[in-house]
Amino acid sequence: MNRSRTRLITALSSAAALLATAGCGAADMTQQASPFAAPAGVKTVTLSVQSWVGAQANVAVAEQLLKEELGYRVDLVQTDEVPAWDALSQGRVDAILEDWGHPDQEKLYIDEKKTIVRGGDLGVTGHIGWYVPKYWADKNPDVTDWKNLNKYADELRTAESGGKGQLLDGSPSYVTNDVALVKNLDLDYKVVFAGSEAAQITQIQQFAKEKKPFLSYWYQPQWLFNEVPMVEVELPEYTDECAAKDPKDIDCAYPTTPLQKFLNADFAERGGDASAFLKKFHWSEKDQNEVSEMIAQQKLTPQEAAERWIERHPDVWKKWLPKD
């Protein structure tokens, strides 16, 4: 994510995978053809799936309701966060259901090209930060102030971090400020990438099982807090002026971000019931975490988790359906 700035996990069962490399966000893909050809008479909608589990939860529920209640064929395309904007602009996907803030893409595609439009709030507020386990913070309460982190660097050394403390991150494809923060705050730490959200969760769970200390990039909403209580480390206060700096010069905390939906402009206008439904799709952090935990912890498929949530919460999702 940009979550301003972001993250990723597991492969989905999807109709196609969009091949893209991290860092190609500046590319203009608006002239490329869609990978899907809709059969005559079949209503279709194509959703972008970012690979962190919360994004999977959104898409799984939307997919099931589009199919079962509105009669659509739904295609899923897994994309990294910045390439997803390129795909949305050029019609390879119709909607992104969870975006953590990409101002450069918003300016290019919404304000200038007008190929993407805002789809409204998802209903979930996202926040990225650095976290330590509560069992460790309870014994060392000053660790929750970044100014004291160097005091604990030796306790957080790992084989991967060498002689420095380890700051555990997820996938290298996440757009984060962590390398800059470590440098600009003069911290005796090294950012170590687990490889994915799933791998990062596994490492955190192992640390918690052994009651070992750790410092990790993490984010809310996330179901893992239910299993491993964590406390946020207070970084220098976020300001818009800090966020506007060159990425390598960032030296403040991450923002709190109301997560947003975005639609391809043509789909938003001509997408019929599917477009109307996705604009009204709006749920809570509790709802999202319920589905996410079924996927990540209970090992249900996204479709199975969505079906269970839909069965339990008709009072929520029936409000999303277009009125006759």
PDB file of C-alpha atoms in Angstrom:
ATOM      1  CA  MET A   1       0.000   0.000   0.000  1.00  0.00           C
ATOM      2  CA  ASN A   2       1.090   3.495  -0.060  1.00  0.00           C
ATOM      3  CA  ARG A   3      -0.547   3.675   3.315  1.00  0.00           C
ATOM      4  CA  SER A   4      -0.016   7.190   2.940  1.00  0.00           C
ATOM      5  CA  ARG A   5       1.930   4.176   2.404  1.00  0.00           C
ATOM      6  CA  THR A   6       1.319   0.091   2.251  1.00  0.00           C
ATOM      7  CA  ARG A   7       1.538  -3.905   1.984  1.00  0.00           C
ATOM      8  CA  LEU A   8       0.682  -7.426   0.462  1.00  0.00           C
ATOM      9  CA  ILE A   9      -0.133 -11.326   0.924  1.00  0.00           C
ATOM     10  CA  THR A  10      -1.288 -14.607  -0.673  1.00  0.00           C
ATOM     11  CA  ALA A  11      -2.318 -15.618  -4.141  1.00  0.00           C
ATOM     12  CA  LEU A  12      -6.012 -15.632  -4.973  1.00  0.00           C
ATOM     13  CA  SER A  13      -8.072 -17.782  -7.237  1.00  0.00           C
ATOM     14  CA  SER A  14      -8.592 -15.270  -9.994  1.00  0.00           C
ATOM     15  CA  ALA A  15      -9.334 -15.091 -13.655  1.00  0.00           C
ATOM     16  CA  ALA A  16      -6.008 -13.457 -14.447  1.00  0.00           C
ATOM     17  CA  ALA A  17      -2.908 -12.009 -12.835  1.00  0.00           C
ATOM     18  CA  LEU A  18      -1.675  -8.625 -13.918  1.00  0.00           C
ATOM     19  CA  LEU A  19       2.090  -8.698 -14.408  1.00  0.00           C
ATOM     20  CA  ALA A  20       3.672  -5.527 -13.141  1.00  0.00           C
ATOM     21  CA  THR A  21       6.826  -4.523 -11.323  1.00  0.00           C
ATOM     22  CA  ALA A  22       6.967  -2.307  -8.281  1.00  0.00           C
ATOM     23  CA  GLY A  23       8.088   1.172  -9.179  1.00  0.00           C
ATOM     24  CA  CYS A  24       6.305   1.404 -12.525  1.00  0.00           C
ATOM     25  CA  GLY A  25       3.598   3.676 -11.114  1.00  0.00           C
ATOM     26  CA  ALA A  26       4.554   6.478 -13.502  1.00  0.00           C
ATOM     27  CA  ALA A  27       3.800   4.391 -16.571  1.00  0.00           C
ATOM     28  CA  ASP A  28       0.747   5.364 -18.597  1.00  0.00           C
ATOM     29  CA  MET A  29      -1.135   2.176 -19.466  1.00  0.00           C
ATOM     30  CA  THR A  30      -4.345   3.882 -20.526  1.00  0.00           C
ATOM     31  CA  GLN A  31      -4.156   2.680 -24.119  1.00  0.00           C
ATOM     32  CA  GLN A  32      -3.794  -1.040 -23.412  1.00  0.00           C
ATOM     33  CA  ALA A  33      -6.679  -3.395 -24.100  1.00  0.00           C
ATOM     34  CA  SER A  34      -8.614  -5.187 -21.388  1.00  0.00           C
ATOM     35  CA  PRO A  35      -7.554  -8.829 -20.810  1.00  0.00           C
ATOM     36  CA  PHE A  36     -11.205  -9.889 -20.593  1.00  0.00           C
ATOM     37  CA  ALA A  37     -13.715 -10.138 -23.399  1.00  0.00           C
ATOM     38  CA  ALA A  38     -17.274 -10.124 -22.109  1.00  0.00           C
ATOM     39  CA  PRO A  39     -19.457 -12.722 -23.838  1.00  0.00           C
ATOM     40  CA  ALA A  40     -22.536 -11.317 -25.478  1.00  0.00           C
ATOM     41  CA  GLY A  41     -25.367 -10.907 -23.003  1.00  0.00           C
ATOM     42  CA  VAL A  42     -23.222 -11.594 -19.937  1.00  0.00           C
ATOM     43  CA  LYS A  43     -22.895  -8.851 -17.345  1.00  0.00           C
ATOM     44  CA  THR A  44     -19.324  -8.672 -16.082  1.00  0.00           C
ATOM     45  CA  VAL A  45     -17.316  -6.634 -13.595  1.00  0.00           C
ATOM     46  CA  THR A  46     -13.562  -6.844 -12.967  1.00  0.00           C
ATOM     47  CA  LEU A  47     -12.171  -6.080  -9.508  1.00  0.00           C
ATOM     48  CA  SER A  48      -8.596  -5.291  -8.529  1.00  0.00           C
ATOM     49  CA  VAL A  49      -7.326  -7.404  -5.637  1.00  0.00           C
ATOM     50  CA  GLN A  50      -4.441  -6.090  -3.587  1.00  0.00           C
ATOM     51  CA  SER A  51      -2.859  -8.966  -1.768  1.00  0.00           C
ATOM     52  CA  TRP A  52      -3.185  -7.990   1.897  1.00  0.00           C
ATOM     53  CA  VAL A  53      -5.951  -9.862   3.627  1.00  0.00           C
ATOM     54  CA  GLY A  54      -8.197  -6.862   4.355  1.00  0.00           C
ATOM     55  CA  ALA A  55      -8.344  -6.078   0.647  1.00  0.00           C
ATOM     56  CA  GLN A  56      -9.124  -9.727  -0.057  1.00  0.00           C
ATOM     57  CA  ALA A  57     -12.005  -9.545   2.412  1.00  0.00           C
ATOM     58  CA  ASN A  58     -13.551  -6.546   0.644  1.00  0.00           C
ATOM     59  CA  VAL A  59     -13.343  -8.164  -2.759  1.00  0.00           C
ATOM     60  CA  ALA A  60     -14.592 -11.569  -1.604  1.00  0.00           C
ATOM     61  CA  VAL A  61     -17.796 -10.105  -0.153  1.00  0.00           C
ATOM     62  CA  ALA A  62     -18.362  -7.807  -3.126  1.00  0.00           C
ATOM     63  CA  GLU A  63     -17.761 -10.696  -5.525  1.00  0.00           C
ATOM     64  CA  GLN A  64     -20.271 -12.996  -3.841  1.00  0.00           C
ATOM     65  CA  LEU A  65     -23.010 -10.356  -3.721  1.00  0.00           C
ATOM     66  CA  LEU A  66     -22.427  -9.222  -7.297  1.00  0.00           C
ATOM     67  CA  LYS A  67     -22.821 -12.832  -8.399  1.00  0.00           C
ATOM     68  CA  GLU A  68     -25.616 -14.035  -6.148  1.00  0.00           C
ATOM     69  CA  GLU A  69     -27.768 -10.920  -5.794  1.00  0.00           C
ATOM     70  CA  LEU A  70     -27.127  -9.023  -9.033  1.00  0.00           C
ATOM     71  CA  GLY A  71     -26.287 -11.770 -11.542  1.00  0.00           C
ATOM     72  CA  TYR A  72     -22.823 -10.616 -12.628  1.00  0.00           C
ATOM     73  CA  ARG A  73     -19.812 -12.608 -13.702  1.00  0.00           C
ATOM     74  CA  VAL A  74     -16.907 -11.310 -11.609  1.00  0.00           C
ATOM     75  CA  ASP A  75     -13.284 -11.424 -12.744  1.00  0.00           C
ATOM     76  CA  LEU A  76     -10.454 -10.782 -10.284  1.00  0.00           C
ATOM     77  CA  VAL A  77      -7.073  -9.294 -11.167  1.00  0.00           C
ATOM     78  CA  GLN A  78      -4.316  -9.302  -8.548  1.00  0.00           C
ATOM     79  CA  THR A  79      -2.225  -6.145  -8.687  1.00  0.00           C
ATOM     80  CA  ASP A  80       0.305  -4.245  -6.625  1.00  0.00           C
ATOM     81  CA  GLU A  81      -0.996  -0.938  -5.354  1.00  0.00           C
ATOM     82  CA  VAL A  82       0.504   1.559  -7.821  1.00  0.00           C
ATOM     83  CA  PRO A  83       0.096  -0.592 -10.980  1.00  0.00           C
ATOM     84  CA  ALA A  84      -3.543  -1.046  -9.932  1.00  0.00           C
ATOM     85  CA  TRP A  85      -4.134   2.631 -10.718  1.00  0.00           C
ATOM     86  CA  ASP A  86      -2.707   2.212 -14.209  1.00  0.00           C
ATOM     87  CA  ALA A  87      -4.914  -0.832 -14.775  1.00  0.00           C
ATOM     88  CA  LEU A  88      -7.978   1.016 -13.488  1.00  0.00           C
ATOM     89  CA  SER A  89      -7.321   3.996 -15.720  1.00  0.00           C
ATOM     90  CA  GLN A  90      -7.073   1.939 -18.874  1.00  0.00           C
ATOM     91  CA  GLY A  91     -10.057  -0.296 -18.103  1.00  0.00           C
ATOM     92  CA  ARG A  92      -8.270  -3.532 -17.262  1.00  0.00           C
ATOM     93  CA  VAL A  93     -10.123  -3.399 -13.952  1.00  0.00           C
ATOM     94  CA  ASP A  94     -13.336  -1.587 -13.044  1.00  0.00           C
ATOM     95  CA  ALA A  95     -12.756  -0.852  -9.354  1.00  0.00           C
ATOM     96  CA  ILE A  96     -10.246  -0.656  -6.510  1.00  0.00           C
ATOM     97  CA  LEU A  97     -12.051  -1.220  -3.208  1.00  0.00           C
ATOM     98  CA  GLU A  98      -9.281  -0.289  -0.753  1.00  0.00           C
ATOM     99  CA  ASP A  99      -6.752   2.439  -1.392  1.00  0.00           C
ATOM    100  CA  TRP A 100      -4.517   3.910   1.311  1.00  0.00           C
ATOM    101  CA  GLY A 101      -3.691   7.176  -0.446  1.00  0.00           C
ATOM    102  CA  HIS A 102      -1.749   7.769  -3.673  1.00  0.00           C
ATOM    103  CA  PRO A 103      -1.819  11.531  -4.320  1.00  0.00           C
ATOM    104  CA  ASP A 104       0.369  11.381  -7.443  1.00  0.00           C
ATOM    105  CA  GLN A 105      -1.977   8.881  -9.085  1.00  0.00           C
ATOM    106  CA  GLU A 106      -5.043  10.852  -7.992  1.00  0.00           C
ATOM    107  CA  LYS A 107      -3.651  13.987  -9.605  1.00  0.00           C
ATOM    108  CA  LEU A 108      -2.727  12.204 -12.838  1.00  0.00           C
ATOM    109  CA  TYR A 109      -5.793  10.043 -13.384  1.00  0.00           C
ATOM    110  CA  ILE A 110      -8.599  11.895 -11.571  1.00  0.00           C
ATOM    111  CA  ASP A 111      -7.692  15.551 -12.031  1.00  0.00           C
ATOM    112  CA  GLU A 112      -5.771  15.492 -15.318  1.00  0.00           C
ATOM    113  CA  LYS A 113      -6.779  12.475 -17.420  1.00  0.00           C
ATOM    114  CA  LYS A 114     -10.224  12.098 -15.813  1.00  0.00           C
ATOM    115  CA  THR A 115     -10.109   8.340 -16.429  1.00  0.00           C
ATOM    116  CA  ILE A 116     -10.767   7.466 -12.765  1.00  0.00           C
ATOM    117  CA  VAL A 117     -13.409   8.780 -10.355  1.00  0.00           C
ATOM    118  CA  ARG A 118     -13.799   8.547  -6.615  1.00  0.00           C
ATOM    119  CA  GLY A 119     -16.058   5.754  -5.393  1.00  0.00           C
ATOM    120  CA  GLY A 120     -16.506   6.976  -1.824  1.00  0.00           C
ATOM    121  CA  ASP A 121     -15.327   5.865   1.607  1.00  0.00           C
ATOM    122  CA  LEU A 122     -14.911   2.163   2.288  1.00  0.00           C
ATOM    123  CA  GLY A 123     -15.938   2.849   5.892  1.00  0.00           C
ATOM    124  CA  VAL A 124     -12.642   1.666   7.351  1.00  0.00           C
ATOM    125  CA  THR A 125      -9.914   3.953   8.697  1.00  0.00           C
ATOM    126  CA  GLY A 126      -6.361   2.773   8.127  1.00  0.00           C
ATOM    127  CA  HIS A 127      -3.246   3.587  10.088  1.00  0.00           C
ATOM    128  CA  ILE A 128       0.353   2.419   9.700  1.00  0.00           C
ATOM    129  CA  GLY A 129       2.910   2.578  12.458  1.00  0.00           C
ATOM    130  CA  TRP A 130       5.689   0.801  14.297  1.00  0.00           C
ATOM    131  CA  TYR A 131       4.527  -1.653  16.943  1.00  0.00           C
ATOM    132  CA  VAL A 132       5.988  -3.683  19.788  1.00  0.00           C
ATOM    133  CA  PRO A 133       4.275  -6.520  21.668  1.00  0.00           C
ATOM    134  CA  LYS A 134       2.285  -5.447  24.697  1.00  0.00           C
ATOM    135  CA  TYR A 135       3.953  -8.052  26.915  1.00  0.00           C
ATOM    136  CA  TRP A 136       7.300  -6.328  26.243  1.00  0.00           C
ATOM    137  CA  ALA A 137       5.980  -2.768  26.459  1.00  0.00           C
ATOM    138  CA  ASP A 138       4.417  -3.536  29.846  1.00  0.00           C
ATOM    139  CA  LYS A 139       7.896  -4.331  31.193  1.00  0.00           C
ATOM    140  CA  ASN A 140       9.613  -1.512  29.293  1.00  0.00           C
ATOM    141  CA  PRO A 141       7.071   1.325  28.920  1.00  0.00           C
ATOM    142  CA  ASP A 142       9.632   3.801  27.570  1.00  0.00           C
ATOM    143  CA  VAL A 143      10.110   1.669  24.434  1.00  0.00           C
ATOM    144  CA  THR A 144       6.944   3.227  23.040  1.00  0.00           C
ATOM    145  CA  ASP A 145       8.802   6.532  22.478  1.00  0.00           C
ATOM    146  CA  TRP A 146      11.019   6.445  19.366  1.00  0.00           C
ATOM    147  CA  LYS A 147      13.675   8.489  21.189  1.00  0.00           C
ATOM    148  CA  ASN A 148      14.374   5.437  23.378  1.00  0.00           C
ATOM    149  CA  LEU A 149      14.554   2.823  20.620  1.00  0.00           C
ATOM    150  CA  ASN A 150      18.351   2.845  20.368  1.00  0.00           C
ATOM    151  CA  LYS A 151      18.444   1.799  24.028  1.00  0.00           C
ATOM    152  CA  TYR A 152      16.793  -1.477  22.993  1.00  0.00           C
ATOM    153  CA  ALA A 153      18.575  -2.108  19.676  1.00  0.00           C
ATOM    154  CA  ASP A 154      20.774  -4.879  21.110  1.00  0.00           C
ATOM    155  CA  GLU A 155      17.690  -6.795  22.308  1.00  0.00           C
ATOM    156  CA  LEU A 156      16.225  -6.651  18.804  1.00  0.00           C
ATOM    157  CA  ARG A 157      19.237  -7.878  16.855  1.00  0.00           C
ATOM    158  CA  THR A 158      18.681 -10.870  14.570  1.00  0.00           C
ATOM    159  CA  ALA A 159      20.789 -12.826  12.110  1.00  0.00           C
ATOM    160  CA  GLU A 160      19.242 -10.766   9.308  1.00  0.00           C
ATOM    161  CA  SER A 161      19.868  -7.386  10.923  1.00  0.00           C
ATOM    162  CA  GLY A 162      23.523  -7.959  11.734  1.00  0.00           C
ATOM    163  CA  GLY A 163      24.806  -5.706  14.485  1.00  0.00           C
ATOM    164  CA  LYS A 164      21.736  -3.464  14.406  1.00  0.00           C
ATOM    165  CA  GLY A 165      18.238  -3.846  15.811  1.00  0.00           C
ATOM    166  CA  GLN A 166      15.635  -5.348  13.472  1.00  0.00           C
ATOM    167  CA  LEU A 167      12.646  -3.390  12.190  1.00  0.00           C
ATOM    168  CA  LEU A 168      10.457  -6.070  10.624  1.00  0.00           C
ATOM    169  CA  ASP A 169       8.644  -5.075   7.438  1.00  0.00           C
ATOM    170  CA  GLY A 170       6.451  -7.117   5.095  1.00  0.00           C
ATOM    171  CA  SER A 171       6.936  -7.162   1.340  1.00  0.00           C
ATOM    172  CA  PRO A 172       9.592  -5.066  -0.429  1.00  0.00           C
ATOM    173  CA  SER A 173       6.795  -3.991  -2.783  1.00  0.00           C
ATOM    174  CA  TYR A 174       5.018  -2.045  -0.028  1.00  0.00           C
ATOM    175  CA  VAL A 175       5.495   1.692  -0.341  1.00  0.00           C
ATOM    176  CA  THR A 176       6.796   2.607   3.113  1.00  0.00           C
ATOM    177  CA  ASN A 177       8.899   5.317   4.763  1.00  0.00           C
ATOM    178  CA  ASP A 178      10.761   2.974   7.069  1.00  0.00           C
ATOM    179  CA  VAL A 179      14.241   3.055   5.519  1.00  0.00           C
ATOM    180  CA  ALA A 180      14.091   6.864   5.462  1.00  0.00           C
ATOM    181  CA  LEU A 181      12.798   7.026   9.031  1.00  0.00           C
ATOM    182  CA  VAL A 182      15.592   4.831  10.356  1.00  0.00           C
ATOM    183  CA  LYS A 183      18.192   7.003   8.631  1.00  0.00           C
ATOM    184  CA  ASN A 184      16.661  10.408   9.363  1.00  0.00           C
ATOM    185  CA  LEU A 185      15.940   9.645  13.024  1.00  0.00           C
ATOM    186  CA  ASP A 186      19.471   8.255  13.441  1.00  0.00           C
ATOM    187  CA  LEU A 187      18.260   4.896  14.696  1.00  0.00           C
ATOM    188  CA  ASP A 188      20.566   1.910  15.130  1.00  0.00           C
ATOM    189  CA  TYR A 189      18.222  -0.365  13.191  1.00  0.00           C
ATOM    190  CA  LYS A 190      17.989  -2.184   9.879  1.00  0.00           C
ATOM    191  CA  VAL A 191      14.736  -2.736   7.957  1.00  0.00           C
ATOM    192  CA  VAL A 192      14.349  -6.477   7.316  1.00  0.00           C
ATOM    193  CA  PHE A 193      11.655  -7.634   4.888  1.00  0.00           C
ATOM    194  CA  ALA A 194       9.720 -10.782   5.731  1.00  0.00           C
ATOM    195  CA  GLY A 195       8.629 -11.062   2.081  1.00  0.00           C
ATOM    196  CA  SER A 196       4.854 -10.833   2.431  1.00  0.00           C
ATOM    197  CA  GLU A 197       2.096 -10.084   4.915  1.00  0.00           C
ATOM    198  CA  ALA A 198       1.674 -13.807   5.549  1.00  0.00           C
ATOM    199  CA  ALA A 199       5.384 -14.288   6.272  1.00  0.00           C
ATOM    200  CA  GLN A 200       5.399 -11.254   8.554  1.00  0.00           C
ATOM    201  CA  ILE A 201       2.417 -12.615  10.489  1.00  0.00           C
ATOM    202  CA  THR A 202       4.177 -15.953  10.909  1.00  0.00           C
ATOM    203  CA  GLN A 203       7.273 -14.239  12.316  1.00  0.00           C
ATOM    204  CA  ILE A 204       5.228 -12.110  14.713  1.00  0.00           C
ATOM    205  CA  GLN A 205       3.311 -15.177  15.903  1.00  0.00           C
ATOM    206  CA  GLN A 206       6.578 -17.034  16.520  1.00  0.00           C
ATOM    207  CA  PHE A 207       8.042 -14.108  18.472  1.00  0.00           C
ATOM    208  CA  ALA A 208       4.856 -13.938  20.551  1.00  0.00           C
ATOM    209  CA  LYS A 209       4.832 -17.676  21.207  1.00  0.00           C
ATOM    210  CA  GLU A 210       8.355 -17.398  22.614  1.00  0.00           C
ATOM    211  CA  LYS A 211       7.598 -14.085  24.378  1.00  0.00           C
ATOM    212  CA  LYS A 212      10.481 -12.437  22.530  1.00  0.00           C
ATOM    213  CA  PRO A 213      10.659  -8.697  21.875  1.00  0.00           C
ATOM    214  CA  PHE A 214      10.156  -7.370  18.363  1.00  0.00           C
ATOM    215  CA  LEU A 215       9.657  -4.086  16.534  1.00  0.00           C
ATOM    216  CA  SER A 216       7.477  -4.257  13.440  1.00  0.00           C
ATOM    217  CA  TYR A 217       5.918  -2.105  10.772  1.00  0.00           C
ATOM    218  CA  TRP A 218       2.216  -2.928  11.074  1.00  0.00           C
ATOM    219  CA  TYR A 219      -1.185  -1.455  10.391  1.00  0.00           C
ATOM    220  CA  GLN A 220      -4.772  -1.210  11.470  1.00  0.00           C
ATOM    221  CA  PRO A 221      -7.288  -2.626  10.803  1.00  0.00           C
ATOM    222  CA  GLN A 222      -5.692  -6.054  11.113  1.00  0.00           C
ATOM    223  CA  TRP A 223      -7.088  -9.160  12.761  1.00  0.00           C
ATOM    224  CA  LEU A 224      -3.714 -10.153  14.251  1.00  0.00           C
ATOM    225  CA  PHE A 225      -4.153  -7.600  17.049  1.00  0.00           C
ATOM    226  CA  ASN A 226      -6.813  -9.954  18.468  1.00  0.00           C
ATOM    227  CA  GLU A 227      -4.211 -12.708  18.797  1.00  0.00           C
ATOM    228  CA  VAL A 228      -1.055 -10.693  19.527  1.00  0.00           C
ATOM    229  CA  PRO A 229      -1.821  -7.416  21.365  1.00  0.00           C
ATOM    230  CA  MET A 230       0.625  -4.722  20.243  1.00  0.00           C
ATOM    231  CA  VAL A 231       1.388  -1.171  21.307  1.00  0.00           C
ATOM    232  CA  GLU A 232       2.322   1.577  18.873  1.00  0.00           C
ATOM    233  CA  VAL A 233       5.666   3.347  19.135  1.00  0.00           C
ATOM    234  CA  GLU A 234       5.185   7.107  19.064  1.00  0.00           C
ATOM    235  CA  LEU A 235       7.113   8.555  16.111  1.00  0.00           C
ATOM    236  CA  PRO A 236       7.538  12.306  15.455  1.00  0.00           C
ATOM    237  CA  GLU A 237       4.114  13.823  14.810  1.00  0.00           C
ATOM    238  CA  TYR A 238       2.745  13.582  11.276  1.00  0.00           C
ATOM    239  CA  THR A 239       2.303  16.844   9.408  1.00  0.00           C
ATOM    240  CA  ASP A 240       1.316  17.615   5.841  1.00  0.00           C
ATOM    241  CA  GLU A 241       4.587  19.507   5.460  1.00  0.00           C
ATOM    242  CA  CYS A 242       6.542  16.400   6.424  1.00  0.00           C
ATOM    243  CA  ALA A 243       4.520  14.208   4.074  1.00  0.00           C
ATOM    244  CA  ALA A 244       5.261  16.608   1.195  1.00  0.00           C
ATOM    245  CA  LYS A 245       9.011  16.070   1.521  1.00  0.00           C
ATOM    246  CA  ASP A 246      11.020  13.934  -0.865  1.00  0.00           C
ATOM    247  CA  PRO A 247      10.452  10.308   0.266  1.00  0.00           C
ATOM    248  CA  LYS A 248      14.078   9.927   1.304  1.00  0.00           C
ATOM    249  CA  ASP A 249      13.702  12.902   3.664  1.00  0.00           C
ATOM    250  CA  ILE A 250      10.573  11.780   5.538  1.00  0.00           C
ATOM    251  CA  ASP A 251      11.079  11.998   9.298  1.00  0.00           C
ATOM    252  CA  CYS A 252       7.579  11.812  10.805  1.00  0.00           C
ATOM    253  CA  ALA A 253       4.833   9.298  11.568  1.00  0.00           C
ATOM    254  CA  TYR A 254       2.419   7.858   9.048  1.00  0.00           C
ATOM    255  CA  PRO A 255      -0.993   9.516   8.662  1.00  0.00           C
ATOM    256  CA  THR A 256      -4.348   8.122   9.667  1.00  0.00           C
ATOM    257  CA  THR A 257      -6.176   7.452   6.400  1.00  0.00           C
ATOM    258  CA  PRO A 258      -9.903   6.927   5.691  1.00  0.00           C
ATOM    259  CA  LEU A 259      -9.652   4.154   3.097  1.00  0.00           C
ATOM    260  CA  GLN A 260     -11.163   4.947  -0.291  1.00  0.00           C
ATOM    261  CA  LYS A 261     -12.725   3.230  -3.302  1.00  0.00           C
ATOM    262  CA  PHE A 262     -11.996   4.256  -6.890  1.00  0.00           C
ATOM    263  CA  LEU A 263     -13.798   3.376 -10.118  1.00  0.00           C
ATOM    264  CA  ASN A 264     -12.880   3.523 -13.773  1.00  0.00           C
ATOM    265  CA  ALA A 265     -14.681   6.634 -15.060  1.00  0.00           C
ATOM    266  CA  ASP A 266     -16.476   4.864 -17.906  1.00  0.00           C
ATOM    267  CA  PHE A 267     -17.560   2.021 -15.608  1.00  0.00           C
ATOM    268  CA  ALA A 268     -18.797   4.511 -12.999  1.00  0.00           C
ATOM    269  CA  GLU A 269     -21.087   6.052 -15.608  1.00  0.00           C
ATOM    270  CA  ARG A 270     -22.170   2.975 -17.539  1.00  0.00           C
ATOM    271  CA  GLY A 271     -21.661   0.130 -15.068  1.00  0.00           C
ATOM    272  CA  GLY A 272     -25.318  -0.124 -14.116  1.00  0.00           C
ATOM    273  CA  ASP A 273     -26.178  -2.044 -10.960  1.00  0.00           C
ATOM    274  CA  ALA A 274     -22.564  -3.109 -10.399  1.00  0.00           C
ATOM    275  CA  SER A 275     -21.359   0.476 -10.328  1.00  0.00           C
ATOM    276  CA  ALA A 276     -24.216   1.539  -8.050  1.00  0.00           C
ATOM    277  CA  PHE A 277     -23.532  -1.388  -5.714  1.00  0.00           C
ATOM    278  CA  LEU A 278     -19.792  -0.705  -5.416  1.00  0.00           C
ATOM    279  CA  LYS A 279     -20.389   2.974  -4.683  1.00  0.00           C
ATOM    280  CA  LYS A 280     -22.674   1.948  -1.788  1.00  0.00           C
ATOM    281  CA  PHE A 281     -20.326  -0.770  -0.479  1.00  0.00           C
ATOM    282  CA  HIS A 282     -19.475   0.547   3.013  1.00  0.00           C
ATOM    283  CA  TRP A 283     -18.673  -1.483   6.098  1.00  0.00           C
ATOM    284  CA  SER A 284     -16.853  -1.283   9.412  1.00  0.00           C
ATOM    285  CA  GLU A 285     -13.426  -2.312  10.620  1.00  0.00           C
ATOM    286  CA  LYS A 286     -15.168  -5.001  12.701  1.00  0.00           C
ATOM    287  CA  ASP A 287     -16.871  -6.404   9.596  1.00  0.00           C
ATOM    288  CA  GLN A 288     -13.648  -6.458   7.612  1.00  0.00           C
ATOM    289  CA  ASN A 289     -11.685  -8.071  10.429  1.00  0.00           C
ATOM    290  CA  GLU A 290     -14.350 -10.766  10.819  1.00  0.00           C
ATOM    291  CA  VAL A 291     -13.861 -11.845   7.208  1.00  0.00           C
ATOM    292  CA  SER A 292     -10.081 -11.350   7.301  1.00  0.00           C
ATOM    293  CA  GLU A 293      -9.659 -13.564  10.337  1.00  0.00           C
ATOM    294  CA  MET A 294     -11.680 -16.353   8.744  1.00  0.00           C
ATOM    295  CA  ILE A 295      -9.364 -16.206   5.718  1.00  0.00           C
ATOM    296  CA  ALA A 296      -6.014 -15.804   7.469  1.00  0.00           C
ATOM    297  CA  GLN A 297      -6.495 -17.646  10.756  1.00  0.00           C
ATOM    298  CA  GLN A 298      -9.287 -20.138  10.165  1.00  0.00           C
ATOM    299  CA  LYS A 299      -7.934 -20.917   6.660  1.00  0.00           C
ATOM    300  CA  LEU A 300     -11.254 -20.553   4.866  1.00  0.00           C
ATOM    301  CA  THR A 301     -11.123 -19.569   1.241  1.00  0.00           C
ATOM    302  CA  PRO A 302     -12.078 -15.927   0.624  1.00  0.00           C
ATOM    303  CA  GLN A 303     -15.323 -17.163  -0.945  1.00  0.00           C
ATOM    304  CA  GLU A 304     -16.185 -19.359   2.059  1.00  0.00           C
ATOM    305  CA  ALA A 305     -15.442 -16.528   4.474  1.00  0.00           C
ATOM    306  CA  ALA A 306     -17.566 -14.122   2.442  1.00  0.00           C
ATOM    307  CA  GLU A 307     -20.492 -16.540   2.366  1.00  0.00           C
ATOM    308  CA  ARG A 308     -20.414 -16.914   6.156  1.00  0.00           C
ATOM    309  CA  TRP A 309     -20.280 -13.156   6.686  1.00  0.00           C
ATOM    310  CA  ILE A 310     -23.099 -12.569   4.202  1.00  0.00           C
ATOM    311  CA  GLU A 311     -25.276 -15.148   5.955  1.00  0.00           C
ATOM    312  CA  ARG A 312     -24.691 -13.453   9.333  1.00  0.00           C
ATOM    313  CA  HIS A 313     -25.091  -9.809   8.301  1.00  0.00           C
ATOM    314  CA  PRO A 314     -27.966  -9.222   5.868  1.00  0.00           C
ATOM    315  CA  ASP A 315     -28.775  -6.026   7.773  1.00  0.00           C
ATOM    316  CA  VAL A 316     -25.466  -4.572   6.542  1.00  0.00           C
ATOM    317  CA  TRP A 317     -25.175  -5.697   2.927  1.00  0.00           C
ATOM    318  CA  LYS A 318     -28.800  -5.335   1.858  1.00  0.00           C
ATOM    319  CA  LYS A 319     -28.326  -1.563   2.135  1.00  0.00           C
ATOM    320  CA  TRP A 320     -25.736  -1.784  -0.664  1.00  0.00           C
ATOM    321  CA  LEU A 321     -28.104  -3.273  -3.244  1.00  0.00           C
ATOM    322  CA  PRO A 322     -29.492  -0.913  -5.898  1.00  0.00           C
ATOM    323  CA  LYS A 323     -33.129  -0.161  -5.356  1.00  0.00           C
ATOM    324  CA  ASP A 324     -35.543  -1.306  -8.025  1.00  0.00           C
TER     325      ASP A 324
END
